[in-house]
PDB file of C-alpha atoms in Angstrom:
ATOM      1  CA  MET A   1       6.671  10.288 -72.311  1.00 88.00           C
ATOM      2  CA  PHE A   2       8.401   9.904 -68.935  1.00 93.00           C
ATOM      3  CA  GLU A   3       8.926  12.862 -66.620  1.00 93.00           C
ATOM      4  CA  THR A   4      11.224  13.366 -63.650  1.00 92.00           C
ATOM      5  CA  SER A   5      11.068  15.688 -60.642  1.00 92.00           C
ATOM      6  CA  VAL A   6       7.254  15.641 -60.447  1.00 94.00           C
ATOM      7  CA  PRO A   7       6.336  15.606 -56.730  1.00 94.00           C
ATOM      8  CA  ILE A   8       3.842  13.086 -55.394  1.00 91.00           C
ATOM      9  CA  PRO A   9       0.775  14.875 -53.977  1.00 88.00           C
ATOM     10  CA  SER A  10      -0.022  14.303 -50.328  1.00 83.00           C
ATOM     11  CA  VAL A  11      -2.732  11.811 -49.444  1.00 79.00           C
ATOM     12  CA  MET A  12      -6.136  13.344 -48.815  1.00 73.00           C
ATOM     13  CA  PRO A  13      -7.942  11.921 -45.784  1.00 69.00           C
ATOM     14  CA  ARG A  14     -10.963   9.782 -46.543  1.00 70.00           C
ATOM     15  CA  ASN A  15     -13.257  11.696 -44.231  1.00 63.00           C
ATOM     16  CA  ASN A  16     -12.388  15.252 -43.436  1.00 75.00           C
ATOM     17  CA  ARG A  17     -15.800  16.292 -42.107  1.00 86.00           C
ATOM     18  CA  TYR A  18     -14.306  16.968 -38.663  1.00 91.00           C
ATOM     19  CA  ASN A  19     -10.742  17.727 -39.882  1.00 91.00           C
ATOM     20  CA  PHE A  20      -9.077  15.374 -37.399  1.00 93.00           C
ATOM     21  CA  HIS A  21      -5.973  15.409 -39.607  1.00 90.00           C
ATOM     22  CA  LYS A  22      -5.469  19.133 -38.881  1.00 91.00           C
ATOM     23  CA  MET A  23      -5.625  18.794 -35.085  1.00 94.00           C
ATOM     24  CA  ASP A  24      -2.457  19.021 -33.001  1.00 96.00           C
ATOM     25  CA  VAL A  25      -2.093  17.533 -29.524  1.00 97.00           C
ATOM     26  CA  GLY A  26      -4.074  19.591 -27.001  1.00 96.00           C
ATOM     27  CA  VAL A  27      -6.361  21.194 -29.589  1.00 97.00           C
ATOM     28  CA  SER A  28     -10.127  20.861 -29.099  1.00 97.00           C
ATOM     29  CA  PHE A  29     -13.414  21.833 -30.733  1.00 96.00           C
ATOM     30  CA  THR A  30     -17.112  21.654 -29.856  1.00 96.00           C
ATOM     31  CA  ILE A  31     -20.347  20.688 -31.564  1.00 95.00           C
ATOM     32  CA  ASP A  32     -23.914  21.171 -30.371  1.00 95.00           C
ATOM     33  CA  PHE A  33     -25.121  18.278 -28.249  1.00 95.00           C
ATOM     34  CA  GLU A  34     -27.497  16.452 -30.584  1.00 94.00           C
ATOM     35  CA  PRO A  35     -27.593  12.718 -29.712  1.00 93.00           C
ATOM     36  CA  LEU A  36     -27.261  11.435 -33.298  1.00 95.00           C
ATOM     37  CA  ASP A  37     -24.456  13.880 -34.165  1.00 94.00           C
ATOM     38  CA  VAL A  38     -22.650  13.059 -30.913  1.00 95.00           C
ATOM     39  CA  GLN A  39     -22.671   9.340 -31.660  1.00 96.00           C
ATOM     40  CA  ARG A  40     -21.452   9.888 -35.226  1.00 95.00           C
ATOM     41  CA  LEU A  41     -18.615  12.134 -34.055  1.00 95.00           C
ATOM     42  CA  ARG A  42     -17.489   9.703 -31.368  1.00 96.00           C
ATOM     43  CA  VAL A  43     -17.414   6.805 -33.830  1.00 95.00           C
ATOM     44  CA  ALA A  44     -15.573   8.921 -36.425  1.00 93.00           C
ATOM     45  CA  ALA A  45     -12.962  10.015 -33.843  1.00 95.00           C
ATOM     46  CA  CYS A  46     -12.452   6.446 -32.639  1.00 95.00           C
ATOM     47  CA  ASN A  47     -12.085   5.064 -36.171  1.00 93.00           C
ATOM     48  CA  TYR A  48      -9.753   7.855 -37.301  1.00 92.00           C
ATOM     49  CA  GLY A  49      -7.626   7.448 -34.182  1.00 94.00           C
ATOM     50  CA  ARG A  50      -7.372   3.673 -34.600  1.00 95.00           C
ATOM     51  CA  ARG A  51      -6.330   3.957 -38.263  1.00 91.00           C
ATOM     52  CA  ASN A  52      -3.805   6.747 -37.657  1.00 91.00           C
ATOM     53  CA  GLY A  53      -2.330   6.021 -34.231  1.00 95.00           C
ATOM     54  CA  LYS A  54      -3.949   9.027 -32.537  1.00 96.00           C
ATOM     55  CA  LYS A  55      -6.246   9.334 -29.532  1.00 97.00           C
ATOM     56  CA  PHE A  56      -9.231  11.626 -29.026  1.00 97.00           C
ATOM     57  CA  THR A  57     -11.254  12.267 -25.876  1.00 97.00           C
ATOM     58  CA  THR A  58     -14.829  13.565 -25.800  1.00 96.00           C
ATOM     59  CA  ARG A  59     -16.761  15.136 -22.930  1.00 96.00           C
ATOM     60  CA  LYS A  60     -20.183  16.671 -22.567  1.00 96.00           C
ATOM     61  CA  VAL A  61     -19.638  20.231 -21.283  1.00 96.00           C
ATOM     62  CA  GLU A  62     -21.828  23.221 -20.519  1.00 96.00           C
ATOM     63  CA  GLU A  63     -20.794  26.426 -22.273  1.00 92.00           C
ATOM     64  CA  ASN A  64     -22.795  29.632 -21.908  1.00 92.00           C
ATOM     65  CA  GLY A  65     -25.837  27.706 -20.687  1.00 93.00           C
ATOM     66  CA  ASP A  66     -25.842  25.271 -23.628  1.00 94.00           C
ATOM     67  CA  TRP A  67     -24.664  21.656 -23.640  1.00 96.00           C
ATOM     68  CA  LYS A  68     -21.917  20.893 -26.134  1.00 96.00           C
ATOM     69  CA  LEU A  69     -19.666  17.971 -26.946  1.00 96.00           C
ATOM     70  CA  ARG A  70     -15.977  18.925 -26.766  1.00 96.00           C
ATOM     71  CA  VAL A  71     -13.363  16.807 -28.546  1.00 97.00           C
ATOM     72  CA  TRP A  72      -9.655  16.914 -27.623  1.00 98.00           C
ATOM     73  CA  ARG A  73      -6.707  15.320 -29.365  1.00 97.00           C
ATOM     74  CA  GLU A  74      -4.557  13.592 -26.738  1.00 96.00           C
ATOM     75  CA  PHE A  75      -1.655  12.180 -28.796  1.00 91.00           C
TER      76      PHE A  75
END
């Protein structure tokens, strides 16, 4: 039977481990600076940005005596 007025659900992102799809411009987050995790995050941010027309910047920063990787959404 056919139905009308049934809304189409929104598309779920393929990889929402870092929730890039929820980030607005200027928002940032940090992860602990573990070399393997850092590389995975940078690749994930680059790939997500390329597929979705967004740009992310990462920097190694010191916070409270610990090294972290901070990720910002630029546009």
